[in-house]
Amino acid sequence: ENFNSGLGSFTMTTTGSANTEWTPQPDGYTYTFFAPFHSNDNSAFVLANSDAGGSPSTTNTQLISPVIDMRGFTNATLSFWHHYNRNTTESATVEYSTNGGTSWTILQTYTSDQGGVANFSNANLTIPVSALGQNFRIRFNYTGDFDWFWAIDNVSITGTFAPVWTPAAGLFTDAGAATPYIAGEGRTTVWARTNVTTVFTATSDPGGGCAKSATSTYTVIAAPVVSV
């Protein structure tokens, strides 16, 4: 998400001052005595500005991604560009959810300034393998009390994908055929052991619009009849 068309696919919630919530800003935006803002590609970005609420005010605002289908990924990295100007009472955390946003786990906490208004820094955070579920979400959680600001741009997730095999029946995750294969668990190698001839299909990006597939036929040959 590059935020060149507002919040884009992201949503925003806030329980603090509305003046401090995540707000799209154009390239070259200026605030008080600070130099013009420029993200890495000199484009629009989003800004949560605790100072804009005035004194006294409270900032509590979250920038939330849509649900992301991470089925089949064996690893993934969250990347974004940002400038965080920290004051003493602020909190800036990157969090993830594996249940669509019902609960959240902190992935990264920032306790010092990051980048500059005209020099956004690049963050690359490894997403735990245990978090690579179908109902994955990320959010940028910013709180403060008449502090400074956090600007973010160009959020992306990249990773390595293992195809999803169907049907799952007759497939296993080990050569000894002891552990059944579960579709979407991100296995790069699976083993077939079935009693009937079966065409197995491996599909990449099963939840997206760029799916590709290939098949593998497992042929069961009848046991020979021995005559004496």
C-alpha positions as a printed Julia matrix, in Angstrom:
228×3 Matrix{Float64}:
   0.0     0.0     0.0
   1.52    3.32   -1.09
  -1.2     5.64    0.31
  -1.24    7.64   -2.92
  -5.04    7.37   -2.9
  -5.73    8.08    0.75
  -5.68    5.16    3.16
  -6.17    2.76    0.25
  -6.77   -0.79    1.48
  -6.02    0.15    5.09
  -8.52    1.33    7.7
  -8.07    3.58   10.71
  -9.5     3.58   14.22
  -8.96    6.2    16.89
 -10.18    6.8    20.43
  -8.08    9.9    21.06
  -8.2    13.35   19.53
  -9.46   13.27   15.93
  -6.83   15.86   15.03
  -4.07   13.37   15.78
  -5.32   10.32   13.85
  -3.7     8.71   10.8
  -4.2    11.17    7.95
  -2.99   11.08    4.31
  -0.6    13.92    3.54
   0.89   15.03    0.19
   4.57   15.01   -0.66
   6.12   18.25    0.57
   3.71   18.6     3.5
   4.99   20.99    6.17
   4.11   21.21    9.85
   5.08   24.16   12.07
   8.85   24.66   12.0
   9.7    21.25   10.46
  11.14   21.0     6.94
   8.89   19.57    4.18
   8.13   15.84    4.47
   9.44   13.54    1.74
   9.09    9.77    1.86
  11.48    7.49   -0.03
   9.66    7.96   -3.36
   8.58   11.58   -2.84
   4.91   10.65   -2.82
   1.92   10.88   -0.48
   2.15    9.19    2.93
   0.13    8.86    6.14
   0.86   10.77    9.34
  -0.31   10.42   12.94
   0.46   13.74   14.63
   0.15   13.85   18.4
   1.23   17.5    18.51
  -1.69   18.56   16.31
  -4.13   17.79   19.11
  -2.8    20.62   21.24
  -2.47   20.61   25.01
  -4.01   18.77   26.69
  -4.87   16.01   24.21
  -4.55   12.23   23.92
  -3.45   10.3    20.84
  -4.65    6.71   20.39
  -4.87    5.75   16.74
  -4.34    2.53   14.76
  -3.62    2.04   11.04
  -4.9    -1.44   10.14
  -4.32   -3.57    7.04
  -7.02   -5.69    5.43
  -6.99   -9.43    6.08
  -4.11  -10.92    4.09
  -4.18  -14.51    2.83
  -0.81  -15.94    3.88
  -1.63  -19.59    3.22
   1.31  -21.53    1.84
   4.04  -19.02    2.75
   7.13  -20.5     4.4
   8.53  -17.09    5.41
   7.54  -13.45    5.03
   8.95   -9.97    5.65
   7.03   -6.79    6.38
   8.68   -3.73    4.83
   7.76   -0.06    5.13
   9.32    3.42    5.11
   8.8     5.73    8.06
   9.84    8.71   10.13
   9.17    8.55   13.86
   9.85   11.68   15.91
   9.64   10.48   19.49
   8.9    12.36   22.68
   8.96   10.97   26.2
   5.37    9.67   26.51
   4.8     8.26   23.03
   4.38    4.63   22.02
   4.86    3.35   18.46
   4.39   -0.37   17.85
   3.95   -2.62   14.82
   1.59   -5.47   15.64
   0.09   -8.51   13.91
  -3.02  -10.61   14.31
  -3.72  -14.19   13.26
  -7.46  -14.04   13.95
  -8.47  -11.14   11.73
  -7.93   -8.47   14.38
  -9.58   -9.95   17.48
  -6.25   -9.92   19.31
  -2.81   -8.47   18.54
   0.83   -9.39   19.17
   3.65   -6.84   19.14
   6.16   -7.42   16.34
   8.28   -4.3    16.89
   8.41   -1.41   19.37
  10.21    1.82   18.53
  11.81    3.68   21.45
  13.97    6.16   19.49
  13.7     8.46   16.48
  13.56    6.75   13.08
  14.62    8.54    9.9
  13.87   12.2     9.23
  11.15   14.33    7.68
  12.98   14.29    4.34
  14.76   10.97    4.86
  12.33    8.18    5.75
  14.09    5.04    6.95
  13.32    1.53    5.71
  12.13   -1.06    8.22
  12.19   -4.79    7.42
  10.55   -6.98   10.04
  10.5   -10.78    9.91
   7.02  -12.19   10.41
   7.08  -15.31   12.64
   6.31  -18.54   10.8
   3.6   -19.24   13.38
   1.81  -16.06   12.25
   1.53  -17.05    8.59
  -2.17  -17.86    8.74
  -5.09  -17.08    6.47
  -6.54  -14.32    8.67
  -3.31  -12.36    9.04
  -3.38   -8.6     9.63
  -0.88   -5.93   10.61
  -1.4    -2.59   12.29
   0.61    0.46   13.28
  -0.43    1.46   16.79
   0.48    4.99   17.9
  -0.34    6.54   21.26
   0.81    9.73   22.92
  -0.05   12.73   25.06
   0.66   15.98   23.17
   3.89   14.56   21.7
   5.3    14.51   18.12
   4.43   12.24   15.18
   4.86    9.04   13.14
   4.79    9.04    9.32
   4.55    5.84    7.22
   4.66    5.03    3.51
   4.98    2.11    1.06
   3.97   -0.89    3.16
   4.55   -4.32    1.6
   4.82   -7.98    2.52
   7.05  -10.33    0.55
   8.0   -13.93    1.15
   8.61  -17.45   -0.08
   5.58  -19.43   -1.15
   5.08  -23.18   -1.1
   2.23  -24.41   -3.33
  -0.95  -25.83   -1.85
  -1.65  -29.41   -2.91
  -5.14  -30.84   -3.49
  -6.61  -33.22   -2.66
  -4.91  -33.52    0.72
  -6.06  -37.11    1.2
  -3.2   -39.49    0.48
  -0.52  -36.84    1.04
   1.89  -36.72    3.97
   4.54  -34.37    5.35
   7.19  -37.04    5.86
   8.61  -39.92    3.87
   7.34  -42.42    6.4
   3.75  -41.38    5.64
   2.92  -40.87    9.29
   1.87  -37.2     9.43
  -1.04  -36.18    7.16
  -0.5   -33.16    4.93
  -2.56  -30.07    5.77
  -3.3   -27.71    2.88
  -1.82  -24.27    3.41
   0.75  -25.19    6.04
   3.62  -24.06    3.82
   5.38  -27.35    3.07
   7.92  -27.3     0.25
   8.01  -31.12   -0.01
   5.11  -33.54    0.38
   4.86  -37.3    -0.01
   2.13  -39.31   -1.73
   0.9   -42.65   -0.48
  -2.54  -43.54   -1.76
  -4.34  -46.75   -2.64
  -5.99  -45.39   -5.78
  -4.66  -43.62   -8.85
  -4.89  -39.89   -8.04
  -4.11  -36.64   -9.83
  -2.69  -34.17   -7.3
  -2.7   -30.45   -8.13
  -0.24  -27.88   -6.79
  -1.58  -24.33   -6.87
   0.29  -21.11   -6.19
  -1.51  -18.09   -4.7
  -4.74  -20.02   -3.99
  -6.48  -16.98   -2.53
  -5.4   -14.35   -5.05
  -5.97  -13.37   -8.62
  -2.73  -14.72  -10.1
  -3.12  -18.43   -9.39
  -1.04  -20.95  -11.36
  -1.26  -24.72  -11.07
   0.45  -27.92  -12.14
  -0.51  -31.56  -11.71
   1.24  -34.76  -10.74
  -0.33  -38.17  -11.3
   0.23  -40.92   -8.78
  -0.54  -44.23  -10.49
  -1.28  -47.32   -8.46
  -0.14  -50.46  -10.27
  -1.82  -53.71   -9.38
   0.33  -56.22   -7.59
   1.61  -58.98   -9.9
   0.0   -62.39   -9.77
   2.59  -65.1    -9.24
   1.91  -68.55  -10.67
   3.78  -71.66   -9.71
